[in-house]
Amino acid sequence: MKLIRFGVSGQERPGILLEDGTRLDVSAFGKDYNEAFFGSGGIARLRSWLEGHQADCPVVNSGVRLGPPLARPSKLVCVGLNYARHAAESGMAVPKEPVLFFKSTSAIVGPNDAVVIPKGSKKTDWEVELAVVIGKKATYVPKDRAMDHIAGYLLHNDYSERAFQIEREGQWCKGKGCDTFAPLGPFLATKDEIEDPNNLGLWLTLNGKKVQDSRTSDFIFKVEEVVSYISNFMTLLPGDVISTGTPSGVGMGFDPPRYLVPGDVVELGIEGLGSSKQTAKAHPHEN
C-alpha cells in the first residue's frame, strides 16, 4: 500500500495511491498518518477498512498538492557518510560506527515543494536518500529483529547548507535543519511493497543532468543495522523517520564545488518509491 497526504500545507488529508496512479481520499477512515496511527496497527486497520469502503472514497485530482506522506514525526534521525565514495568526496574517513545527526522536523515539506535557499547561504547542497519509517516502538532492538519495527519507506532529499554545517562551529544540525530542507515522498510505501531496502537504485538530477546514481547495496551500514544501532541510544517511536545517507555526487564533491542557485531544478527518485522535484528559490528576506 502507498500512503499519501494531500492538500494545502498544514491542512493535509490522508489518502492512498493506487497502482494505476489514482489518488483516493481516505479521510473517512478517521485517522491521519501520525504516531498514534503507526503505533496502533493503523496500516493493517486501514487495509481492512478499504476492503469495504474503497469504492466510496473520493478521487483526488492529480493537480492537488502532495504533502509529506506522514504527519510531523517526533524526530528525523539521519545517518551521515553511509556510502564509502561519499565519505571520500567529503574528505572524511569511512566511519567505524554510524554517524548520527538530527534534522529539525520543521524542515519537512512535501515532495514537490520549493527548496528555499536560506538567508546568507552560499553552499546549499542536495542529497538523495532512502528514509525508513518506524512502525513499532524500538528500544535496544537486536539487528535480527530490527525489520519488525519498520512500517515502510520513502524518498528524502537531505538538503544541506555546507558552510553552516562544516565551517561554522558546532554540530551539523545548523546546516541540516533549515526550512524546506527535508522534502519527503511522494508516498510512503508500506514494508511489504519493498522486497529488499538494501538493494534499491537511487538517483538525482540537477537541471536534467544526472549527478547521483547508485544503489543502497553500497551502504556501509544496512537498514537493519542502522535501526538497531540508533535504538541503543534513543527510543524510536512509531512514525519516526530515519534517513540512511547519500551516495557520492553531491555538490560539495564537484571540482569546483557546485551549489544551488535560484531557478535550479532538482529531481530525484528511488526504485519503488517514486520521484520528487524541487525548484530552488531565494529566501524572501535575502538582500
Coordinates of C-alpha atoms in Angstrom, one line a residue:
M1 CA 0.0 0.0 0.0
K2 CA 1.2 3.5 -0.8
L3 CA 0.2 6.2 1.7
I4 CA -0.1 9.9 0.6
R5 CA -1.2 13.1 2.2
F6 CA -2.6 15.9 0.1
G7 CA -3.9 19.5 0.2
V8 CA -2.7 22.9 1.4
S9 CA 0.4 22.9 3.6
G10 CA -0.6 22.4 7.3
Q11 CA -4.0 21.1 6.3
E12 CA -3.2 17.8 4.6
R13 CA -5.6 15.0 4.5
P14 CA -4.8 11.2 4.3
G15 CA -5.0 9.2 1.1
I16 CA -3.7 6.3 -0.8
L17 CA -2.1 5.9 -4.2
L18 CA -3.4 3.1 -6.4
E19 CA -1.2 1.2 -8.8
D20 CA -2.7 3.0 -11.8
G21 CA -1.8 6.4 -10.3
T22 CA -5.3 7.2 -9.0
R23 CA -5.3 9.1 -5.6
L24 CA -8.0 8.3 -3.2
D25 CA -9.1 10.4 -0.2
V26 CA -9.4 8.1 2.9
S27 CA -10.3 10.9 5.4
A28 CA -13.4 8.8 6.3
F29 CA -11.1 6.3 7.9
G30 CA -10.7 9.0 10.6
K31 CA -7.0 8.8 11.2
D32 CA -4.1 10.9 10.0
Y33 CA -0.7 9.1 9.4
N34 CA 0.9 10.0 12.8
E35 CA 2.4 8.3 15.8
A36 CA -0.9 7.0 17.0
F37 CA -1.8 5.6 13.6
F38 CA 1.5 3.7 13.1
G39 CA 1.7 2.6 16.8
S40 CA -1.8 1.1 16.8
G41 CA -1.6 -1.2 13.8
G42 CA -3.0 1.6 11.6
I43 CA -1.7 0.2 8.3
A44 CA -3.4 -3.2 8.9
R45 CA -6.6 -1.5 10.0
L46 CA -6.7 0.9 7.0
R47 CA -6.1 -2.1 4.7
S48 CA -9.0 -3.9 6.3
W49 CA -11.2 -0.8 6.2
L50 CA -10.5 -0.3 2.5
E51 CA -11.9 -3.8 1.7
G52 CA -15.4 -2.4 2.4
H53 CA -15.0 1.3 1.7
Q54 CA -12.6 1.8 -1.1
A55 CA -15.3 2.2 -3.7
D56 CA -16.8 5.1 -1.7
C57 CA -13.5 7.0 -1.4
P58 CA -13.4 10.2 -3.4
V59 CA -10.8 10.5 -6.1
V60 CA -8.3 13.3 -5.5
N61 CA -7.5 15.4 -8.6
S62 CA -3.9 14.9 -9.9
G63 CA -3.3 18.6 -9.7
V64 CA -3.8 18.8 -5.9
R65 CA -0.5 19.3 -4.0
L66 CA 1.1 16.4 -2.3
G67 CA 2.3 17.0 1.3
P68 CA 4.7 14.9 3.3
P69 CA 3.2 11.4 3.4
L70 CA 3.2 11.3 7.2
A71 CA 2.3 13.8 9.9
R72 CA 5.2 15.5 11.6
P73 CA 7.2 12.8 13.5
S74 CA 8.7 13.1 16.9
K75 CA 12.2 13.1 15.3
L76 CA 14.0 12.8 12.0
V77 CA 17.3 11.0 12.6
C78 CA 20.0 10.9 9.8
V79 CA 23.0 8.7 9.2
G80 CA 26.0 10.5 7.7
L81 CA 28.7 9.1 5.5
N82 CA 26.9 5.8 4.9
Y83 CA 28.4 5.3 1.4
A84 CA 32.2 5.0 1.1
R85 CA 32.5 7.1 -2.0
H86 CA 30.5 9.9 -0.4
A87 CA 32.8 9.8 2.6
A88 CA 35.8 10.1 0.2
E89 CA 34.3 13.1 -1.7
S90 CA 33.6 14.8 1.7
G91 CA 37.3 14.3 2.7
M92 CA 36.3 12.2 5.7
A93 CA 37.2 8.7 6.8
V94 CA 34.8 5.8 6.4
P95 CA 33.1 5.6 9.8
K96 CA 33.5 2.6 12.1
E97 CA 30.1 3.2 13.6
P98 CA 27.1 5.1 12.1
V99 CA 27.4 8.9 12.2
L100 CA 24.2 10.3 13.6
F101 CA 22.6 13.7 13.4
F102 CA 19.1 15.2 13.6
K103 CA 17.2 17.3 11.1
S104 CA 14.6 19.6 12.6
T105 CA 11.1 18.3 11.9
S106 CA 10.1 21.9 10.9
A107 CA 12.3 21.3 7.8
I108 CA 9.8 18.7 6.5
V109 CA 7.8 19.7 3.4
G110 CA 6.0 18.0 0.5
P111 CA 7.9 16.2 -2.2
N112 CA 7.5 18.9 -4.9
D113 CA 7.5 22.0 -2.7
A114 CA 10.2 24.6 -3.5
V115 CA 13.5 24.4 -1.6
V116 CA 14.3 27.8 -0.1
I117 CA 17.9 28.7 -0.1
P118 CA 18.5 30.0 3.4
K119 CA 19.3 33.7 4.1
G120 CA 23.0 34.2 3.7
S121 CA 23.6 30.8 2.2
K122 CA 26.2 30.3 -0.5
K123 CA 26.5 26.5 -0.2
T124 CA 23.1 24.8 -0.3
D125 CA 23.6 21.2 -1.5
W126 CA 21.5 18.1 -2.4
E127 CA 21.4 14.5 -1.1
V128 CA 19.1 11.8 -2.3
E129 CA 18.4 9.3 0.5
L130 CA 16.3 6.3 1.4
A131 CA 14.2 7.0 4.5
V132 CA 12.8 4.4 6.9
V133 CA 9.6 5.0 8.9
I134 CA 9.3 3.3 12.3
G135 CA 6.1 1.3 12.8
K136 CA 6.6 0.0 16.3
K137 CA 8.4 1.4 19.4
A138 CA 12.0 0.4 19.3
T139 CA 14.4 0.4 22.3
Y140 CA 17.6 -1.8 22.3
V141 CA 16.4 -3.8 19.4
P142 CA 18.7 -6.6 18.1
K143 CA 19.7 -6.5 14.5
D144 CA 17.8 -9.7 13.6
R145 CA 14.5 -8.1 14.8
A146 CA 15.0 -4.6 13.5
M147 CA 12.9 -5.1 10.4
D148 CA 9.9 -6.0 12.6
H149 CA 9.9 -2.4 13.8
I150 CA 9.7 -0.8 10.3
A151 CA 6.4 0.5 8.8
G152 CA 7.7 1.4 5.4
Y153 CA 10.0 3.5 3.3
L154 CA 10.0 6.8 1.5
L155 CA 12.2 9.2 -0.6
H156 CA 14.0 12.0 1.1
N157 CA 16.2 14.8 -0.1
D158 CA 18.6 15.7 2.7
Y159 CA 19.3 19.3 1.7
S160 CA 22.4 20.7 3.5
E161 CA 24.0 24.1 3.8
R162 CA 27.7 23.2 3.8
A163 CA 29.0 26.4 5.3
F164 CA 26.5 26.3 8.1
Q165 CA 27.2 22.6 8.6
I166 CA 31.0 22.4 8.4
E167 CA 32.6 25.9 8.5
R168 CA 30.6 27.3 11.5
E169 CA 31.4 26.0 14.9
G170 CA 29.2 23.3 16.5
Q171 CA 27.4 20.3 15.2
W172 CA 25.9 19.5 11.8
C173 CA 22.4 20.4 12.7
K174 CA 22.8 24.1 11.8
G175 CA 23.3 23.1 8.1
K176 CA 20.7 20.4 8.1
G177 CA 17.5 21.8 9.7
C178 CA 16.7 24.9 7.6
D179 CA 13.1 25.3 6.5
T180 CA 12.2 23.2 3.4
F181 CA 15.4 21.1 3.8
A182 CA 13.5 17.8 4.2
P183 CA 11.1 17.1 1.3
L184 CA 9.5 13.6 1.9
G185 CA 7.6 11.5 -0.5
P186 CA 5.7 11.4 -2.9
F187 CA 4.3 8.4 -0.9
L188 CA 5.2 6.1 1.9
A189 CA 5.4 2.5 0.7
T190 CA 4.5 0.0 3.3
K191 CA 7.1 -2.5 4.1
D192 CA 5.5 -5.3 2.0
E193 CA 6.0 -3.1 -1.1
I194 CA 9.8 -3.2 -0.9
E195 CA 11.4 -6.6 -1.2
D196 CA 14.9 -5.5 -0.2
P197 CA 15.6 -2.0 1.0
N198 CA 19.3 -2.8 1.0
N199 CA 19.3 -3.1 -2.8
L200 CA 17.5 -0.2 -4.4
G201 CA 18.6 2.1 -7.2
L202 CA 18.6 5.8 -6.3
W203 CA 19.4 8.8 -8.5
L204 CA 19.3 12.6 -8.6
T205 CA 19.5 15.1 -11.4
L206 CA 20.4 18.8 -11.4
N207 CA 18.7 20.7 -14.2
G208 CA 18.3 17.5 -16.1
K209 CA 21.8 16.2 -15.7
K210 CA 22.3 13.1 -13.6
V211 CA 24.7 13.8 -10.7
Q212 CA 23.9 10.9 -8.3
D213 CA 23.4 7.4 -9.4
S214 CA 23.9 4.5 -7.1
R215 CA 22.3 1.6 -5.2
T216 CA 21.6 1.1 -1.5
S217 CA 23.7 -2.1 -1.8
D218 CA 26.6 0.2 -1.4
F219 CA 25.6 1.0 2.2
I220 CA 28.3 0.8 4.8
F221 CA 25.6 0.1 7.4
K222 CA 22.5 -1.7 6.2
V223 CA 18.9 -0.7 7.2
E224 CA 18.6 -3.3 10.0
E225 CA 22.0 -2.3 11.4
V226 CA 21.0 1.4 11.5
V227 CA 17.7 0.8 13.2
S228 CA 19.2 -1.5 15.8
Y229 CA 22.1 0.9 16.4
I230 CA 20.0 4.0 16.9
S231 CA 17.7 2.2 19.2
N232 CA 20.6 1.7 21.6
F233 CA 20.9 5.5 22.1
M234 CA 17.3 6.6 22.0
T235 CA 13.8 5.2 21.8
L236 CA 12.4 5.3 18.3
L237 CA 8.7 6.0 18.3
P238 CA 6.1 5.0 15.7
G239 CA 6.2 7.4 12.8
D240 CA 9.8 8.4 13.4
V241 CA 11.9 8.8 10.3
I242 CA 15.5 7.5 9.8
S243 CA 17.3 8.8 6.7
T244 CA 20.1 6.4 5.7
G245 CA 22.7 8.6 4.0
T246 CA 23.5 9.7 0.5
P247 CA 25.8 8.3 -2.2
S248 CA 28.5 10.3 -4.0
G249 CA 27.6 13.1 -6.4
V250 CA 26.7 15.9 -4.1
G251 CA 27.7 19.5 -5.0
M252 CA 30.4 19.7 -2.4
G253 CA 32.3 16.9 -4.2
F254 CA 32.4 18.7 -7.5
D255 CA 35.7 20.4 -8.7
P256 CA 35.0 23.2 -8.2
P257 CA 32.0 22.7 -5.9
R258 CA 28.6 23.4 -7.3
Y259 CA 25.9 24.7 -5.1
L260 CA 22.2 25.6 -5.7
V261 CA 21.2 29.0 -7.0
P262 CA 17.6 30.3 -7.5
G263 CA 16.0 28.6 -10.5
D264 CA 17.9 25.3 -10.3
V265 CA 15.7 22.2 -10.6
V266 CA 16.5 19.1 -8.6
E267 CA 14.7 15.8 -9.4
L268 CA 15.3 12.6 -7.5
G269 CA 14.0 9.1 -7.1
I270 CA 14.3 5.6 -5.6
E271 CA 13.3 2.3 -7.2
G272 CA 9.8 1.5 -5.9
L273 CA 9.4 4.8 -4.0
G274 CA 8.7 7.3 -6.8
S275 CA 10.3 10.6 -7.6
S276 CA 10.1 14.2 -6.5
K277 CA 11.1 17.6 -7.9
Q278 CA 12.1 20.8 -6.1
T279 CA 12.9 24.2 -7.7
A280 CA 15.3 26.3 -5.7
K281 CA 14.3 29.8 -4.8
A282 CA 15.8 32.7 -2.9
H283 CA 14.8 33.3 0.7
P284 CA 12.2 36.2 0.7
H285 CA 14.4 38.2 3.2
E286 CA 17.6 37.8 1.2
N287 CA 19.2 41.1 0.5

